[in-house]
Amino acid sequence: MTRLAIIDYGSGNVRSVQRALEAAANHFEIPLTVVLTDDPDRIRQADRIVLPGVGHFADCAEGLAARQGVAEALNEAVFRSRRPFLGVCVGMQLMADVGREDIETRGLGWIPGAVERLRPTDPSLPIPHMGWNVLTDIKPHPLLDGLGPEPHVYFVHSYAMNPAHRQHVAAWCDYGGKFVAAIARDNLFGTQFHPEKSQQAGQTILANFLRWKP
Amino acid sequence: MLKVRVIPCLDVKDGRTVKGVNFVDLRDAGDPVALARAYDAQGADELCFLDITASHEKRGAMIDVVERTADACFMPLTVGGGVRTPDDMVAMLKAGADKVAINTAAVLDPDILKACARKVGSQAVVMALDARREGDGWGVFTHGGRNSAGKDAVQFAKRAAELGAGEILITSMDRDGTRNGYDIELLRAIRNVVNVPIIASGGAGNVQHMADAVTKGGADAVLAASIFHFGEASVTDAKRALAAAGAPVRIIEPV
């Protein structure tokens, strides 16, 4: 039985993420127990960790920092003990060194790089980038297995991660220019899109995550 | 490339779907969750629930509908109707909605949009704008289109986006229910002044109307109710028409 912790730090759609993971586990017959938690001990005990996040980078970073011991527990379980980790949307962005949404805010520092505003080459393109878009230049990675050649996934964001090292990019997406749609480093994976809202493609990614042995 | 979204909209009252629905395969067409599942299977890009429950006391039924839908459908969900405060938005998001539409409260006090965006992020705040032709332009209406707010719809849309609305849902009161097509001029006028996504609503009578809203009106998404509910066109039909008109779509072949 996999014990999965979803970090509940006051940011948005924790339940949606939980339900989508449970449905994926159910469909692919993966034994799973999920806890929603901001308890450092439970985070340390988890086999896998998901960090969701919706809204503003600085708000999410503050929400994480305000919970005593959570960032330390994440560093220990994820960065040092190398448990499989999935960051979603702002949860992915928080893996960067720094976020530049309105003000400069420190992230967890697991992926060198910064989170910056989308700047489409065509200035008439609406921001936020909202809706279904295609993953491109998909790197072979266990989490992106079985998606087919042109998977559509659901995005809602105005900022994207700009990693210092190209080898940390797992997939790109195009919106008036390329931006990073997924990042991967060892046991870390992050999606700028929302797998929990991406119908079949999202369910495949979540099931891949639950079976992932980095 | 970003795809144009096709969004079926369900009117919900006291937890049940209103407006006649004529889905062949559904045992209970009044159950919004059953309908949501059907549209999910058709590859709808997003769903919109509009709560037309008259009394605030019965809002709990809507929360329940949103929760049960989010349990079954892993797709974006927008909920509107009776939303007045940032806390109303939070309640809907906690239940499983991704975006919340606000109408009358934001027309009467636009600054509420700023408070909502601060609380939940502008990506989750949808300004639902009811507009009707007035003179050379369009006026903003509230209370389900009954009261004129004495404001210019195009200017108001611009202001709403500046204050923090991450998307504008534009309903033409002139066209709503007529099946004569969306108000293309209204869409275009708003498209020209806002830089957030706009959703066309009100007047869809066939799939060509949807294509027109995108190619001529500049809409990023098209919303429709009865055309889908009565089975006159499926979501896939709508997407084929959009594709034929040159609009990028995500086509999910029915299994």
PDB file of C-alpha atoms in Angstrom, chain A residues 78-193:
ATOM      1  CA  VAL A  78      12.058  14.765  -1.193  1.00  0.00           C
ATOM      2  CA  PHE A  79      15.410  16.349  -1.750  1.00  0.00           C
ATOM      3  CA  ARG A  80      17.542  14.201   0.575  1.00  0.00           C
ATOM      4  CA  SER A  81      15.585  10.908   0.902  1.00  0.00           C
ATOM      5  CA  ARG A  82      14.555  11.040  -2.764  1.00  0.00           C
ATOM      6  CA  ARG A  83      10.912  10.022  -2.473  1.00  0.00           C
ATOM      7  CA  PRO A  84       8.936  10.439  -5.705  1.00  0.00           C
ATOM      8  CA  PHE A  85       7.591  13.981  -5.845  1.00  0.00           C
ATOM      9  CA  LEU A  86       5.052  15.636  -8.108  1.00  0.00           C
ATOM     10  CA  GLY A  87       4.523  19.388  -8.138  1.00  0.00           C
ATOM     11  CA  VAL A  88       1.474  20.732  -9.959  1.00  0.00           C
ATOM     12  CA  CYS A  89       1.161  24.263 -11.375  1.00  0.00           C
ATOM     13  CA  VAL A  90       2.377  26.630  -8.646  1.00  0.00           C
ATOM     14  CA  GLY A  91       3.457  23.460  -6.794  1.00  0.00           C
ATOM     15  CA  MET A  92       5.840  22.874  -9.698  1.00  0.00           C
ATOM     16  CA  GLN A  93       6.919  26.503  -9.789  1.00  0.00           C
ATOM     17  CA  LEU A  94       7.813  26.386  -6.085  1.00  0.00           C
ATOM     18  CA  MET A  95      10.614  23.935  -6.935  1.00  0.00           C
ATOM     19  CA  ALA A  96      12.539  26.826  -8.527  1.00  0.00           C
ATOM     20  CA  ASP A  97      15.017  29.083  -6.738  1.00  0.00           C
ATOM     21  CA  VAL A  98      12.893  32.142  -7.079  1.00  0.00           C
ATOM     22  CA  GLY A  99       9.505  33.393  -8.263  1.00  0.00           C
ATOM     23  CA  ARG A 100       9.017  36.785  -9.858  1.00  0.00           C
ATOM     24  CA  GLU A 101       5.244  37.208  -9.649  1.00  0.00           C
ATOM     25  CA  ASP A 102       4.805  40.872  -8.602  1.00  0.00           C
ATOM     26  CA  ILE A 103       7.542  40.536  -5.991  1.00  0.00           C
ATOM     27  CA  GLU A 104      10.632  38.353  -5.822  1.00  0.00           C
ATOM     28  CA  THR A 105      10.043  35.358  -3.546  1.00  0.00           C
ATOM     29  CA  ARG A 106      12.284  32.416  -2.739  1.00  0.00           C
ATOM     30  CA  GLY A 107      11.173  28.940  -3.767  1.00  0.00           C
ATOM     31  CA  LEU A 108      12.359  25.547  -2.509  1.00  0.00           C
ATOM     32  CA  GLY A 109      15.477  25.741  -4.667  1.00  0.00           C
ATOM     33  CA  TRP A 110      15.356  22.190  -6.027  1.00  0.00           C
ATOM     34  CA  ILE A 111      15.501  23.218  -9.672  1.00  0.00           C
ATOM     35  CA  PRO A 112      17.900  26.051 -10.513  1.00  0.00           C
ATOM     36  CA  GLY A 113      15.952  28.738 -12.270  1.00  0.00           C
ATOM     37  CA  ALA A 114      13.242  31.355 -11.898  1.00  0.00           C
ATOM     38  CA  VAL A 115       9.498  31.634 -12.455  1.00  0.00           C
ATOM     39  CA  GLU A 116       8.675  34.457 -14.816  1.00  0.00           C
ATOM     40  CA  ARG A 117       5.697  35.973 -16.583  1.00  0.00           C
ATOM     41  CA  LEU A 118       4.680  34.490 -19.934  1.00  0.00           C
ATOM     42  CA  ARG A 119       5.573  36.868 -22.720  1.00  0.00           C
ATOM     43  CA  PRO A 120       4.042  35.603 -25.967  1.00  0.00           C
ATOM     44  CA  THR A 121       5.689  36.980 -29.101  1.00  0.00           C
ATOM     45  CA  ASP A 122       2.202  37.953 -30.285  1.00  0.00           C
ATOM     46  CA  PRO A 123       1.119  40.534 -27.683  1.00  0.00           C
ATOM     47  CA  SER A 124      -2.548  40.088 -28.620  1.00  0.00           C
ATOM     48  CA  LEU A 125      -2.570  36.549 -27.180  1.00  0.00           C
ATOM     49  CA  PRO A 126      -4.653  36.558 -24.000  1.00  0.00           C
ATOM     50  CA  ILE A 127      -3.031  36.060 -20.605  1.00  0.00           C
ATOM     51  CA  PRO A 128      -3.670  33.858 -18.622  1.00  0.00           C
ATOM     52  CA  HIS A 129      -2.842  31.032 -21.006  1.00  0.00           C
ATOM     53  CA  MET A 130      -6.048  29.144 -20.340  1.00  0.00           C
ATOM     54  CA  GLY A 131      -7.271  25.929 -21.914  1.00  0.00           C
ATOM     55  CA  TRP A 132      -6.091  22.792 -23.677  1.00  0.00           C
ATOM     56  CA  ASN A 133      -2.731  22.828 -25.346  1.00  0.00           C
ATOM     57  CA  VAL A 134      -0.340  20.218 -26.725  1.00  0.00           C
ATOM     58  CA  LEU A 135       2.861  18.927 -25.142  1.00  0.00           C
ATOM     59  CA  THR A 136       5.809  19.053 -27.536  1.00  0.00           C
ATOM     60  CA  ASP A 137       9.416  17.812 -27.527  1.00  0.00           C
ATOM     61  CA  ILE A 138       8.458  15.219 -24.945  1.00  0.00           C
ATOM     62  CA  LYS A 139      11.499  13.649 -23.324  1.00  0.00           C
ATOM     63  CA  PRO A 140      11.324   9.917 -22.645  1.00  0.00           C
ATOM     64  CA  HIS A 141      10.240   9.792 -19.006  1.00  0.00           C
ATOM     65  CA  PRO A 142       8.204   7.215 -17.052  1.00  0.00           C
ATOM     66  CA  LEU A 143       5.584   9.838 -16.124  1.00  0.00           C
ATOM     67  CA  LEU A 144       4.972  10.735 -19.757  1.00  0.00           C
ATOM     68  CA  ASP A 145       4.601   7.134 -20.940  1.00  0.00           C
ATOM     69  CA  GLY A 146       1.534   6.134 -22.921  1.00  0.00           C
ATOM     70  CA  LEU A 147       0.336   9.629 -23.796  1.00  0.00           C
ATOM     71  CA  GLY A 148       0.465   9.254 -27.556  1.00  0.00           C
ATOM     72  CA  PRO A 149       2.183  11.637 -29.967  1.00  0.00           C
ATOM     73  CA  GLU A 150       0.264  14.879 -29.316  1.00  0.00           C
ATOM     74  CA  PRO A 151      -1.237  14.822 -25.841  1.00  0.00           C
ATOM     75  CA  HIS A 152      -3.575  17.664 -24.888  1.00  0.00           C
ATOM     76  CA  VAL A 153      -3.460  18.844 -21.303  1.00  0.00           C
ATOM     77  CA  TYR A 154      -5.202  21.658 -19.451  1.00  0.00           C
ATOM     78  CA  PHE A 155      -3.335  24.842 -18.517  1.00  0.00           C
ATOM     79  CA  VAL A 156      -4.322  27.901 -16.489  1.00  0.00           C
ATOM     80  CA  HIS A 157      -1.386  30.173 -15.725  1.00  0.00           C
ATOM     81  CA  SER A 158       0.293  33.485 -16.429  1.00  0.00           C
ATOM     82  CA  TYR A 159       3.789  32.491 -15.266  1.00  0.00           C
ATOM     83  CA  ALA A 160       6.117  29.657 -16.189  1.00  0.00           C
ATOM     84  CA  MET A 161       9.379  28.207 -14.956  1.00  0.00           C
ATOM     85  CA  ASN A 162      12.570  29.141 -16.714  1.00  0.00           C
ATOM     86  CA  PRO A 163      15.087  26.503 -15.569  1.00  0.00           C
ATOM     87  CA  ALA A 164      18.792  27.270 -15.700  1.00  0.00           C
ATOM     88  CA  HIS A 165      19.531  23.865 -17.236  1.00  0.00           C
ATOM     89  CA  ARG A 166      17.827  22.542 -20.348  1.00  0.00           C
ATOM     90  CA  GLN A 167      18.250  18.940 -19.162  1.00  0.00           C
ATOM     91  CA  HIS A 168      15.638  19.576 -16.464  1.00  0.00           C
ATOM     92  CA  VAL A 169      12.936  20.173 -19.077  1.00  0.00           C
ATOM     93  CA  ALA A 170      10.694  17.128 -19.662  1.00  0.00           C
ATOM     94  CA  ALA A 171       8.218  18.717 -22.096  1.00  0.00           C
ATOM     95  CA  TRP A 172       7.532  22.031 -23.772  1.00  0.00           C
ATOM     96  CA  CYS A 173       4.401  23.767 -24.923  1.00  0.00           C
ATOM     97  CA  ASP A 174       3.854  26.562 -27.415  1.00  0.00           C
ATOM     98  CA  TYR A 175       1.944  29.758 -26.721  1.00  0.00           C
ATOM     99  CA  GLY A 176       3.417  32.546 -28.802  1.00  0.00           C
ATOM    100  CA  GLY A 177       6.769  30.867 -28.178  1.00  0.00           C
ATOM    101  CA  LYS A 178       7.930  27.856 -26.218  1.00  0.00           C
ATOM    102  CA  PHE A 179       7.554  27.612 -22.477  1.00  0.00           C
ATOM    103  CA  VAL A 180       8.302  24.788 -20.049  1.00  0.00           C
ATOM    104  CA  ALA A 181       5.297  22.496 -19.544  1.00  0.00           C
ATOM    105  CA  ALA A 182       7.003  19.823 -17.421  1.00  0.00           C
ATOM    106  CA  ILE A 183      10.258  19.459 -15.573  1.00  0.00           C
ATOM    107  CA  ALA A 184      12.078  16.400 -14.311  1.00  0.00           C
ATOM    108  CA  ARG A 185      15.148  15.882 -12.165  1.00  0.00           C
ATOM    109  CA  ASP A 186      15.897  12.532 -10.504  1.00  0.00           C
ATOM    110  CA  ASN A 187      12.901  11.851  -8.217  1.00  0.00           C
ATOM    111  CA  LEU A 188      11.334  15.242  -8.910  1.00  0.00           C
ATOM    112  CA  PHE A 189       8.650  15.891 -11.489  1.00  0.00           C
ATOM    113  CA  GLY A 190       6.585  18.976 -12.074  1.00  0.00           C
ATOM    114  CA  THR A 191       3.770  19.922 -14.431  1.00  0.00           C
ATOM    115  CA  GLN A 192       2.758  23.461 -15.300  1.00  0.00           C
ATOM    116  CA  PHE A 193      -0.563  22.013 -16.467  1.00  0.00           C
TER     117      PHE A 193
END
